[in-house]
GROMACS .gro file of C-alpha atoms in nm:
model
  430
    1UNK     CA    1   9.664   6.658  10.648
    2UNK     CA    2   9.377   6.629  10.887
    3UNK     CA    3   9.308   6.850  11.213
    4UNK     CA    4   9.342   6.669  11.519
    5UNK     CA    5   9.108   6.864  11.696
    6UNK     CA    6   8.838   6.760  11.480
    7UNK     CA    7   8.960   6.374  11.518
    8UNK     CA    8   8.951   6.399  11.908
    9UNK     CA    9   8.610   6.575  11.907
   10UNK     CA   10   8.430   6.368  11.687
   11UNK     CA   11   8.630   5.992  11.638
   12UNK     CA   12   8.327   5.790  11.583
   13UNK     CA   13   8.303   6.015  11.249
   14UNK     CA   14   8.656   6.013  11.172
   15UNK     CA   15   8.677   5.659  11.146
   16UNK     CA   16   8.350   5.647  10.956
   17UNK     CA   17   8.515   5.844  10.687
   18UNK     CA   18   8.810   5.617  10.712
   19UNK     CA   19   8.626   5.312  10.668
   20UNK     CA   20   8.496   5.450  10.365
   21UNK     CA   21   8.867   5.417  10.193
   22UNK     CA   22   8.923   5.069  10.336
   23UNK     CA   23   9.075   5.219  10.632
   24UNK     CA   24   8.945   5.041  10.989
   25UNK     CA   25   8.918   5.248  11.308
   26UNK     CA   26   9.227   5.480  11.253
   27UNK     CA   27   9.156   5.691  11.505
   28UNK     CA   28   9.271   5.509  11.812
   29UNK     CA   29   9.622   5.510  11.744
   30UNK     CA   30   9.585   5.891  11.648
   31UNK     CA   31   9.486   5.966  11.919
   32UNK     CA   32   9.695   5.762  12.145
   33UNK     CA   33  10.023   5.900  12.022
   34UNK     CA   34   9.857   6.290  12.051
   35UNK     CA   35   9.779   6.170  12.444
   36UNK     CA   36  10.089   6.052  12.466
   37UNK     CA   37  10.272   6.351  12.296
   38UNK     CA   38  10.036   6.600  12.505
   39UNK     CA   39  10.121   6.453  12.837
   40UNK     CA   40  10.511   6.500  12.789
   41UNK     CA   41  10.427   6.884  12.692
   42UNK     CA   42  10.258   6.902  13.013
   43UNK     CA   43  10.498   6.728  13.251
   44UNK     CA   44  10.735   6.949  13.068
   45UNK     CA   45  10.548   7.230  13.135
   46UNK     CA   46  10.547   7.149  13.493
   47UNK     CA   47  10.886   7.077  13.529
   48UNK     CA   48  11.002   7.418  13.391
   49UNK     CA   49  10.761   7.600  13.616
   50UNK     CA   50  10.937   7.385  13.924
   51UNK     CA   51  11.253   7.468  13.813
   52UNK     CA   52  11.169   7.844  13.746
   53UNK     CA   53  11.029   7.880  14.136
   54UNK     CA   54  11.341   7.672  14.237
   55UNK     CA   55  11.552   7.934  14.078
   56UNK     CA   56  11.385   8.199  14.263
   57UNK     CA   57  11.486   8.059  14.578
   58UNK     CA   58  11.808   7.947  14.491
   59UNK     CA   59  11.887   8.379  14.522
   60UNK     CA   60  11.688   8.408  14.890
   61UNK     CA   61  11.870   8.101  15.036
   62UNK     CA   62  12.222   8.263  14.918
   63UNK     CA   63  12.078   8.568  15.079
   64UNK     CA   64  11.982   8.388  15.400
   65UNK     CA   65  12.337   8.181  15.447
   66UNK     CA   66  12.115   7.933  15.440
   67UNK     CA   67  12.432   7.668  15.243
   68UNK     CA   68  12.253   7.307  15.307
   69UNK     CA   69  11.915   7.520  15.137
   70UNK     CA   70  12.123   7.682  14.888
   71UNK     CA   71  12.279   7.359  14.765
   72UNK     CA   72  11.931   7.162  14.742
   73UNK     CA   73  11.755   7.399  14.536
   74UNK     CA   74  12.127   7.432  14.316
   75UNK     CA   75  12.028   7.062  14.286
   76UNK     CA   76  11.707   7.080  14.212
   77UNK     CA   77  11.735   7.355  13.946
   78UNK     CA   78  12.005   7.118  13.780
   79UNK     CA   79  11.764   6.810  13.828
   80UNK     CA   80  11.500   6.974  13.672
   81UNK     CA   81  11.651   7.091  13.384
   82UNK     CA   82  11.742   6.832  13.280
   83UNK     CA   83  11.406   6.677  13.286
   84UNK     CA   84  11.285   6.964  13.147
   85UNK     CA   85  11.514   6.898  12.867
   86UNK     CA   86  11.448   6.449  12.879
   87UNK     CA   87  11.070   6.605  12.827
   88UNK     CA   88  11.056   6.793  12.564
   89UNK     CA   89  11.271   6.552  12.308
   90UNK     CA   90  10.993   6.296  12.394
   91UNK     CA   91  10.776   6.564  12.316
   92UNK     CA   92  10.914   6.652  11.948
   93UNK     CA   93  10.956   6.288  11.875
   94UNK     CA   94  10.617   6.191  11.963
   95UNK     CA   95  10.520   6.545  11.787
   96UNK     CA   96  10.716   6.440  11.473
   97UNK     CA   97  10.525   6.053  11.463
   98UNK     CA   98  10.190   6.214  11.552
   99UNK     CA   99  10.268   6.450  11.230
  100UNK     CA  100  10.402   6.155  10.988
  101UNK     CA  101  10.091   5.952  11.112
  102UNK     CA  102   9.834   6.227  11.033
  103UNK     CA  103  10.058   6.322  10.676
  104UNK     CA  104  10.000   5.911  10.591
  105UNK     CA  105   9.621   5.940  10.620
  106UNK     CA  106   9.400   5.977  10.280
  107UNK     CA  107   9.155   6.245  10.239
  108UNK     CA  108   8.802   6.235  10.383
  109UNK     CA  109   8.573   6.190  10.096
  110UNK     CA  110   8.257   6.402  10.069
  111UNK     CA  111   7.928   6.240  10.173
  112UNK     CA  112   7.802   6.225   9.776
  113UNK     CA  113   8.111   6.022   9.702
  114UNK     CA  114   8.019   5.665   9.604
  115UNK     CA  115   8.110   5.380   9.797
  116UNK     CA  116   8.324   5.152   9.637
  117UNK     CA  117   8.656   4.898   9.578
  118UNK     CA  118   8.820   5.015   9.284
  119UNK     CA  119   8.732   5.155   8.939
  120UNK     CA  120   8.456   4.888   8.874
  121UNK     CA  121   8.240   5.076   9.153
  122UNK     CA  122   8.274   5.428   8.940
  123UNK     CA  123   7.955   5.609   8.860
  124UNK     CA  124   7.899   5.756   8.536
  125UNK     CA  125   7.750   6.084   8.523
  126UNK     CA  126   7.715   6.128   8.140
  127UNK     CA  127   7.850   6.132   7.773
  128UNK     CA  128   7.920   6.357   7.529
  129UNK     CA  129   7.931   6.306   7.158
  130UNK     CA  130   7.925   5.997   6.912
  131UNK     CA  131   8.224   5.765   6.863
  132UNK     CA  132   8.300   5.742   6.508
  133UNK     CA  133   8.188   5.461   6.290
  134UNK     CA  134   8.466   5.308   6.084
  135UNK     CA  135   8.378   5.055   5.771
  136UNK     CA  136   8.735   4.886   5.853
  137UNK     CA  137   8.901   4.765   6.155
  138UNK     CA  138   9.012   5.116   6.350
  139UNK     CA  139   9.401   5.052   6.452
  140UNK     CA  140   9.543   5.210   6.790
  141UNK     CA  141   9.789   5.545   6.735
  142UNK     CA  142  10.090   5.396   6.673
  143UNK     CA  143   9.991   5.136   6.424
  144UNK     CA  144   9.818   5.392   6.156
  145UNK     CA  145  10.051   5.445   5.855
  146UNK     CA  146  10.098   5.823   5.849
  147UNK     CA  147  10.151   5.824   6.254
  148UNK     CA  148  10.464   5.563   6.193
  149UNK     CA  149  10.699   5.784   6.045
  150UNK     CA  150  10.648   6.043   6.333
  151UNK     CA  151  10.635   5.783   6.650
  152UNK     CA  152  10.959   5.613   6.743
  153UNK     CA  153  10.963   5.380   7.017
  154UNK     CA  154  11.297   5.209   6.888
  155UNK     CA  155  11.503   5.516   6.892
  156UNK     CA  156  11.369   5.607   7.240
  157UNK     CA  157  11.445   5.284   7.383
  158UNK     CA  158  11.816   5.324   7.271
  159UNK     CA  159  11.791   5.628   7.455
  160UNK     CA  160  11.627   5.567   7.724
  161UNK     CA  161  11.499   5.277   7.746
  162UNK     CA  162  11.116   5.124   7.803
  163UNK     CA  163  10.787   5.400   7.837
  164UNK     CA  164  10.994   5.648   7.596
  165UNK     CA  165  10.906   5.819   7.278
  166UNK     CA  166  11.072   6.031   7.014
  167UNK     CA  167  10.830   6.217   6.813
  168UNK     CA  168  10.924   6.369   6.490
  169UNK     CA  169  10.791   6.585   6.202
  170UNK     CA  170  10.447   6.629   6.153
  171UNK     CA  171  10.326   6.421   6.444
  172UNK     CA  172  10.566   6.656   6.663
  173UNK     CA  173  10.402   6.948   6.551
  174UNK     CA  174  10.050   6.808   6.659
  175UNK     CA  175  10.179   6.745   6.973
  176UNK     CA  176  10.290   7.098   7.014
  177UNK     CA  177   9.965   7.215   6.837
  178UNK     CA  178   9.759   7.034   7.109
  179UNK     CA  179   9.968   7.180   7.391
  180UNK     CA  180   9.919   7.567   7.222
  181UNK     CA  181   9.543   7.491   7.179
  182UNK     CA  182   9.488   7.384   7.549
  183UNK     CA  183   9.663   7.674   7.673
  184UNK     CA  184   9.492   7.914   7.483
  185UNK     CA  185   9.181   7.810   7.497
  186UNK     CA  186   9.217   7.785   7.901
  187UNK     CA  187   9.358   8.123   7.887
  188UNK     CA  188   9.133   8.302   7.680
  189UNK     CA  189   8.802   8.149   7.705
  190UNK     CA  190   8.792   8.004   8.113
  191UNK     CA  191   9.015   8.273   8.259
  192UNK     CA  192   9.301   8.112   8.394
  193UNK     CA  193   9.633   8.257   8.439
  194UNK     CA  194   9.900   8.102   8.206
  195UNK     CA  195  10.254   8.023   8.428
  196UNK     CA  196  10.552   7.889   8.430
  197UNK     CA  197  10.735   7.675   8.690
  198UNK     CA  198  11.036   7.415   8.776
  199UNK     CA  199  10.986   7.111   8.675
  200UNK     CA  200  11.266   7.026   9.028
  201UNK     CA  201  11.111   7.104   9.352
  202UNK     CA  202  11.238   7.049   9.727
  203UNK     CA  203  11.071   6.801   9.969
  204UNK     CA  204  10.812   7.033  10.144
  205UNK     CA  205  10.647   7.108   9.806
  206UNK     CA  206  10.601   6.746   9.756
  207UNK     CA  207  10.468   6.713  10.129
  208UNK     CA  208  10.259   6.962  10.037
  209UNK     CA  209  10.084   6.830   9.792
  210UNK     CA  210  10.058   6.465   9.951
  211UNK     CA  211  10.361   6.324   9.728
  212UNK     CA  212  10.568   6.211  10.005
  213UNK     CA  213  10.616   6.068  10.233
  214UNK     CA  214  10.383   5.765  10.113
  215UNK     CA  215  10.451   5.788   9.708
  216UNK     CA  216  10.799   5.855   9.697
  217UNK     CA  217  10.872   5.586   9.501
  218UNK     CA  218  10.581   5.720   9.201
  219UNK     CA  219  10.847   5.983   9.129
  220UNK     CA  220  11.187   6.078   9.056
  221UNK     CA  221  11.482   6.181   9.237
  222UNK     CA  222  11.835   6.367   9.158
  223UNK     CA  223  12.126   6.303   9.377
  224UNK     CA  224  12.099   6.623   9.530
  225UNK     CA  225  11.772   6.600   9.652
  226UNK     CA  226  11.537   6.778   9.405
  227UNK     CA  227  11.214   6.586   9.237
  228UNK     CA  228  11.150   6.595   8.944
  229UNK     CA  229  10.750   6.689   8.955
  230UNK     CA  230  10.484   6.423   8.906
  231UNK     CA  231  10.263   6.690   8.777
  232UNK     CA  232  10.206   7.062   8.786
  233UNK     CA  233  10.018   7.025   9.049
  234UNK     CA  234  10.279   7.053   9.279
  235UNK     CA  235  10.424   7.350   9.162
  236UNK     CA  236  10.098   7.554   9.085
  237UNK     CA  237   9.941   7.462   9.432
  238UNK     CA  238  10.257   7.530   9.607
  239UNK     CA  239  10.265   7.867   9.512
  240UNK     CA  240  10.001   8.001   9.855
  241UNK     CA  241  10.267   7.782  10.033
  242UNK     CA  242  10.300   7.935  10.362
  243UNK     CA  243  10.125   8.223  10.276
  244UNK     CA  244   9.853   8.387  10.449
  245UNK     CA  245   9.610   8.586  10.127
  246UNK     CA  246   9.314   8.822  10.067
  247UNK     CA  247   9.002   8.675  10.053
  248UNK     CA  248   8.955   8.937   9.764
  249UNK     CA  249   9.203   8.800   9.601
  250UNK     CA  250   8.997   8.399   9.568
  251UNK     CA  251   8.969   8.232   9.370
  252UNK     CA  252   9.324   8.228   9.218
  253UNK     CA  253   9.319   8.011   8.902
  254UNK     CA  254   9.647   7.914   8.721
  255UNK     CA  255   9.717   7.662   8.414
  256UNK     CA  256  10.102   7.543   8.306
  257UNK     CA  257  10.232   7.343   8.051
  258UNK     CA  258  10.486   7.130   8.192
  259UNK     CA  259  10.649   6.824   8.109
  260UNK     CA  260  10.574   6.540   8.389
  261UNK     CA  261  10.778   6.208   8.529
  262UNK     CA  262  10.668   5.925   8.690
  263UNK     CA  263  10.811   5.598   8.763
  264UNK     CA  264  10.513   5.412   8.684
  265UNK     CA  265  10.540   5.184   9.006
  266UNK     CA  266  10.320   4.924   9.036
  267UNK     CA  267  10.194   4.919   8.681
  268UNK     CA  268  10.420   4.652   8.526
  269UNK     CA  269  10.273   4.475   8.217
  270UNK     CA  270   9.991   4.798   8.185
  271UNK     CA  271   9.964   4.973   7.884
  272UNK     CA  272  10.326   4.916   7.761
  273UNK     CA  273  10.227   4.925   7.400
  274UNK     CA  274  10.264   5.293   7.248
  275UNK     CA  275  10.264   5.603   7.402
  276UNK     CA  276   9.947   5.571   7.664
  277UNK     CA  277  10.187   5.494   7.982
  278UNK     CA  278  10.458   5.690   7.971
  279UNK     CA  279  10.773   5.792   8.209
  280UNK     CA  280  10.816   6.083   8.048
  281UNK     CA  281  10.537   6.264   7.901
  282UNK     CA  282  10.356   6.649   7.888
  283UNK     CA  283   9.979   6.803   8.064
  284UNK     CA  284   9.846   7.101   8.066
  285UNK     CA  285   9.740   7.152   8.433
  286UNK     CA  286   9.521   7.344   8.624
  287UNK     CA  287   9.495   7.419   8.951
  288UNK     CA  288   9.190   7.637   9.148
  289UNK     CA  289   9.302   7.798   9.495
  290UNK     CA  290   8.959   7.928   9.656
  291UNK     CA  291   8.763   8.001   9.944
  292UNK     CA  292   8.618   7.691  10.118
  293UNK     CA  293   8.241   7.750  10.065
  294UNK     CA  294   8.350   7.775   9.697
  295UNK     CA  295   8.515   7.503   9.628
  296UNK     CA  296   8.309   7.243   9.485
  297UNK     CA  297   8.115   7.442   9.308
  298UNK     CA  298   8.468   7.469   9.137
  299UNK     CA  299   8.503   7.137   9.075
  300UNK     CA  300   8.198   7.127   8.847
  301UNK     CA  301   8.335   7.471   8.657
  302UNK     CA  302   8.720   7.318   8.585
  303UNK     CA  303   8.558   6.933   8.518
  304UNK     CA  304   8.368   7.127   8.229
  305UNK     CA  305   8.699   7.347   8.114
  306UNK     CA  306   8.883   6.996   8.095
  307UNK     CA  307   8.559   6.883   7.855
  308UNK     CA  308   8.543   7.203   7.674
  309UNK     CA  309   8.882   7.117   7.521
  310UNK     CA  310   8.708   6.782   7.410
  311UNK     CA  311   8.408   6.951   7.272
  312UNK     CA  312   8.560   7.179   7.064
  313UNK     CA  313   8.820   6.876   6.921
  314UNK     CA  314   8.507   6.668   6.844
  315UNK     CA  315   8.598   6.363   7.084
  316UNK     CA  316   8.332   6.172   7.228
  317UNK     CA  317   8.423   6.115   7.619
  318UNK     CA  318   8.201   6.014   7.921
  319UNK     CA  319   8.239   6.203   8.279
  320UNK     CA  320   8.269   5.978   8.553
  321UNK     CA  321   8.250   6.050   8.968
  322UNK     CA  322   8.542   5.800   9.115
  323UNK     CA  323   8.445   5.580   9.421
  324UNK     CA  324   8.564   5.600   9.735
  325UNK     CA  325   8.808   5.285   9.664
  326UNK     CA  326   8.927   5.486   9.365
  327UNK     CA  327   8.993   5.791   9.462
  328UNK     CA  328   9.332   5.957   9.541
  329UNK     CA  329   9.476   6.010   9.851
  330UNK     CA  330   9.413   6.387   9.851
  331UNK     CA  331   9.091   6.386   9.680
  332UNK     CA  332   8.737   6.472   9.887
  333UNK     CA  333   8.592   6.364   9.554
  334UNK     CA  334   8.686   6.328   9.189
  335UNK     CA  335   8.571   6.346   8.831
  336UNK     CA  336   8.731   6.144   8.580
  337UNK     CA  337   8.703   6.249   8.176
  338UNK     CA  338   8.755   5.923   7.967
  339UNK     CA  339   8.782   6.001   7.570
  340UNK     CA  340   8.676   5.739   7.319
  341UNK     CA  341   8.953   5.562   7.151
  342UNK     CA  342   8.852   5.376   6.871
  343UNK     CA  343   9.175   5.139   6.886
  344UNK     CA  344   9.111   5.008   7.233
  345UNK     CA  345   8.697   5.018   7.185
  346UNK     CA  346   8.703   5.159   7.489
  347UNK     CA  347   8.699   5.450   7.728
  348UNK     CA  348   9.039   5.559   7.889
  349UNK     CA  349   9.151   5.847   8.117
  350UNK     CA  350   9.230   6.162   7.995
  351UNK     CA  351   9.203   6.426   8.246
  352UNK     CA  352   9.155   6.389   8.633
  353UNK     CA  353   8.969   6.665   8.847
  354UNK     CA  354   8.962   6.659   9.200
  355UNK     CA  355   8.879   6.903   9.486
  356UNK     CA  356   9.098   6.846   9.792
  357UNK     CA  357   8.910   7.040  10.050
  358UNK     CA  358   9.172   7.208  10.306
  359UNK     CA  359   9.352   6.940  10.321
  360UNK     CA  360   9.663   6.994  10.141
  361UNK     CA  361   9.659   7.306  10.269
  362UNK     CA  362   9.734   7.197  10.602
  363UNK     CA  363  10.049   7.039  10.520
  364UNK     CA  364  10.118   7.330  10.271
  365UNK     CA  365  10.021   7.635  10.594
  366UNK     CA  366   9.794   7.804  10.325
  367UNK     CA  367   9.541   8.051  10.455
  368UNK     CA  368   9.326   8.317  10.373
  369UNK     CA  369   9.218   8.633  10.552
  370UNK     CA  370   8.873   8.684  10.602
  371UNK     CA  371   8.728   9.026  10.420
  372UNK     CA  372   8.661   9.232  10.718
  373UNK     CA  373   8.894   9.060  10.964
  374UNK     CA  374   8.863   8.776  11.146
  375UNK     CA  375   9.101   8.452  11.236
  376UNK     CA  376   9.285   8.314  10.892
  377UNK     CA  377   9.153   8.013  10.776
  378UNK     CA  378   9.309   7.749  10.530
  379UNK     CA  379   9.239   7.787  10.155
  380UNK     CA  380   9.067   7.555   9.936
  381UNK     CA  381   9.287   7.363   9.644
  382UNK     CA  382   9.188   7.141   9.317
  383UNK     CA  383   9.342   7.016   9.048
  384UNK     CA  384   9.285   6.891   8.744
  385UNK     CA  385   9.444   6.788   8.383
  386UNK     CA  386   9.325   7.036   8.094
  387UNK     CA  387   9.460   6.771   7.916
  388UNK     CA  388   9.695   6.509   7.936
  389UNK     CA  389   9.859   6.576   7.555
  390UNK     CA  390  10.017   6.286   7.471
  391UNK     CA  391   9.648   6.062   7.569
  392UNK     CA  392   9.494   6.395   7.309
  393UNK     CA  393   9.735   6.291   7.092
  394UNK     CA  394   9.627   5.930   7.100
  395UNK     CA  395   9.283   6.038   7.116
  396UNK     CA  396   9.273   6.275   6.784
  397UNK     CA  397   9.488   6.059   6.551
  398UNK     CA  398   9.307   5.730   6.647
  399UNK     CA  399   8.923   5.924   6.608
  400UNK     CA  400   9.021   6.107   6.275
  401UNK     CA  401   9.246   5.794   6.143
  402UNK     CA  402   9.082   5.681   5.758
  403UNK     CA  403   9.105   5.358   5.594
  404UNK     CA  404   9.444   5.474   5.366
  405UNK     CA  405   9.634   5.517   5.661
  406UNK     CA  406   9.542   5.934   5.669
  407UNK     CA  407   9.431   6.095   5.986
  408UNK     CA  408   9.156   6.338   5.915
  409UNK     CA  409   9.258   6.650   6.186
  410UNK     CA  410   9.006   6.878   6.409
  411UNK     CA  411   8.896   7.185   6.283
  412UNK     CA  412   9.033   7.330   6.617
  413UNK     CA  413   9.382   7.295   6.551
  414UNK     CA  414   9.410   7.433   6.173
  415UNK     CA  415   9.533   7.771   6.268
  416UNK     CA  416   9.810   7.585   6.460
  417UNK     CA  417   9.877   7.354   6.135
  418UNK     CA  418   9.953   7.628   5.936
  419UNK     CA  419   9.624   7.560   5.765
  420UNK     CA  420   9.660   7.200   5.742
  421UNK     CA  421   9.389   6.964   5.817
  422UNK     CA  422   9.523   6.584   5.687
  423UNK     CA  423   9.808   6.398   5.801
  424UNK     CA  424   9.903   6.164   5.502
  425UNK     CA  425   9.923   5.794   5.494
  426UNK     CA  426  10.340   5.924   5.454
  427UNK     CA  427  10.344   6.118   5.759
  428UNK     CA  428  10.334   6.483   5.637
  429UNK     CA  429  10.095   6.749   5.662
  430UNK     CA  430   9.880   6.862   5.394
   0.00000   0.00000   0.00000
């Protein structure tokens, strides 16, 4: 969410920023409703001190005999009072629509963001490694003969319908072996702190992170109220949620393996062919809390954990900064990591890092306490996938896939194989 101090002070700016998402001079309506709202606190204000001197001499006039007094300031007590009252709902109501105006606002993107529509305006910033060269046709995931077996769409759809999988066997224990390698390796080698958390949160935490109350229909809801999380994000940036923390304590850097919903609105027709797109599906995600002069140097340190996990699988990927037209709604500025899949001859998404600045948490009341005292200030947050492990999946089995219908395996993920390197053209390790 965005300060309103800042907008009043510096508008002009505000709706520069603005105009840089597609959004066209913003800040007049802002501002009129926070006009409006502060005028009814101050004829509120002035009401209640009316009615707190009429009070006063409501007890001198009873003093004085003075009845015909007594009963006019009795009246005007009662009067104002109820203005007082008339006041302040306006007040809260214009409060509550200055609040859901500001909460429906997109991040400011950082002045090295590039300007642009949408992802054609994306700026690469490099790649790493060499796609494999095939001397046959490569096939996407789940058309390779020893992924078959292992990938069932059929049984998923009786199930559950469309943008469902059931995985079995071996390809089930890659899955899992991907998972276990991501966490490890975040754990062990880039110093974030494995957790655990709900995959069913309440409203605020969804507020919090920006979720609602524009994307509400992205994600899932029970009957009683609870989502059912997008993302770790939400839970793992949630945690500082209303808290006030040591500075000492920044930067606080957490990873979870979680499984992750989402409706998939708005992306009819896309990617509805094997498991790429799905409504159900699993990341690894981590999430940075720091102090705010640290932030984007934090960007560049998780964009290059998120790689590190492609590096040491052997996938060629490119980094790419998103355009303003792009970007997310909570992002100040964003890295995509797009590995090579050798079915699609193309790039595709696989892990999304993005620095958010302060501004989820505003909505979230996150602070920090300066070392050596001093007025809290908000926290810093970013997130990022470290990966997405069904898009590995894809990634590995397409990359390593031979001409029999094998899948050669990464070295990486032997130990978690049991020693196995080759899934067979019959869908078992070896």
């Amino acid at each position: 969410m965005h300060d309103i101090r800042a907008i009043r002070d510096t508008p002009q700016a505000f709706d520069a920023a603005m105009a840089r998402r597609g959004l066209e001079g913003v800040s007049g309506d802002i501002l009129a409703l926070d006009e409006a709202r502060r005028a009814r606190i101050h004829a509120a204000e002035t009401a209640q001190a009316e009615q707190n001197r009429a009070s006063k001499e409501v007890g001198a006039a009873k003093a004085k005999g003075d009845e015909a007094e007594f009963k006019r300031l009795r009246a005007l007590v009662s009067e104002k009072k109820a203005e007082v009252a008339a006041m302040q709902t306006q007040a809260r109501e214009l409060d509550q629509q200055l609040t859901e105006a500001l909460m429906g606002l997109p991040n400011l993107p950082l002045d090295d963001v590039p300007e642009g529509a949408d992802e054609d305006d994306n700026v690469e910033l490099y790649r790493r490694g060499t796609p494999p060269a095939f001397d046959f046709t490569p096939k996407e995931h789940y058309e390779i003969a020893g992924v078959i077996p292992g990938m069932d769409f059929e049984t998923a759809a009786k199930l559950s319908g469309s943008r469902f999988v059931v995985l079995r066997g071996a390809v089930a224990r890659l899955h899992r072996a991907l998972a276990q390698f991501m966490l490890d390796t975040h754990i062990t080698e880039n110093g974030l702190a494995e957790t655990w958390t709900p995959v069913l949160v309440r409203d605020e935490m969804m507020r919090g992170t920006g979720q609602l109350p524009k994307f509400g229909e992205d994600s899932y809801q029970t009957t009683n109220g609870w989502w059912l999380v997008p993302t770790a994000e939400v839970t793992l940036t949630n945690l500082v949620h209303g808290d006030t923390v040591e500075a000492a304590t920044l930067p606080r850097r957490y990873v979870a393996h979680t499984q992750c919903f989402r409706s998939e609105a708005g992306s009819a027709g896309r990617d509805t062919a094997g498991m790429l797109r799905q409504h159900q599906f699993e990341k690894v995600e981590m999430v940075s809390i720091t102090h705010p002069g640290e932030s984007r140097a934090e960007l560049d340190r998780m964009t290059a954990c998120a790689e590190g996990i492609l590096d040491r699988l052997g996938l060629a990927y490119r980094t790419v900064v998103l355009c303003t037209g792009d970007m997310g709604f909570g992002a100040r500025r964003t890295h995509d990591i797009e590995v090579w899949l050798p079915g699609q001859d193309n790039y595709r998404e696989i892990s999304s890092v993005s620095v958010c600045g302060d501004f989820q948490a505003r909505r979230m009341n996150a602070r920090f306490r300066p070392e050596g005292g001093g007025k809290p200030d908000y926290v810093h947050t970013l997130n990022g996938s470290g990966l997405a492990v069904g898009r590995c999946l894809i990634a590995v089995l397409e990359n390593g896939q031979q001409a029999d219908g094998s899948v050669v395996l990464p070295q990486a993920l032997v130990p978690y194989l049991g020693g196995k390197r080759v899934l067979t053209p019959e869908g078992t390790l070896a």
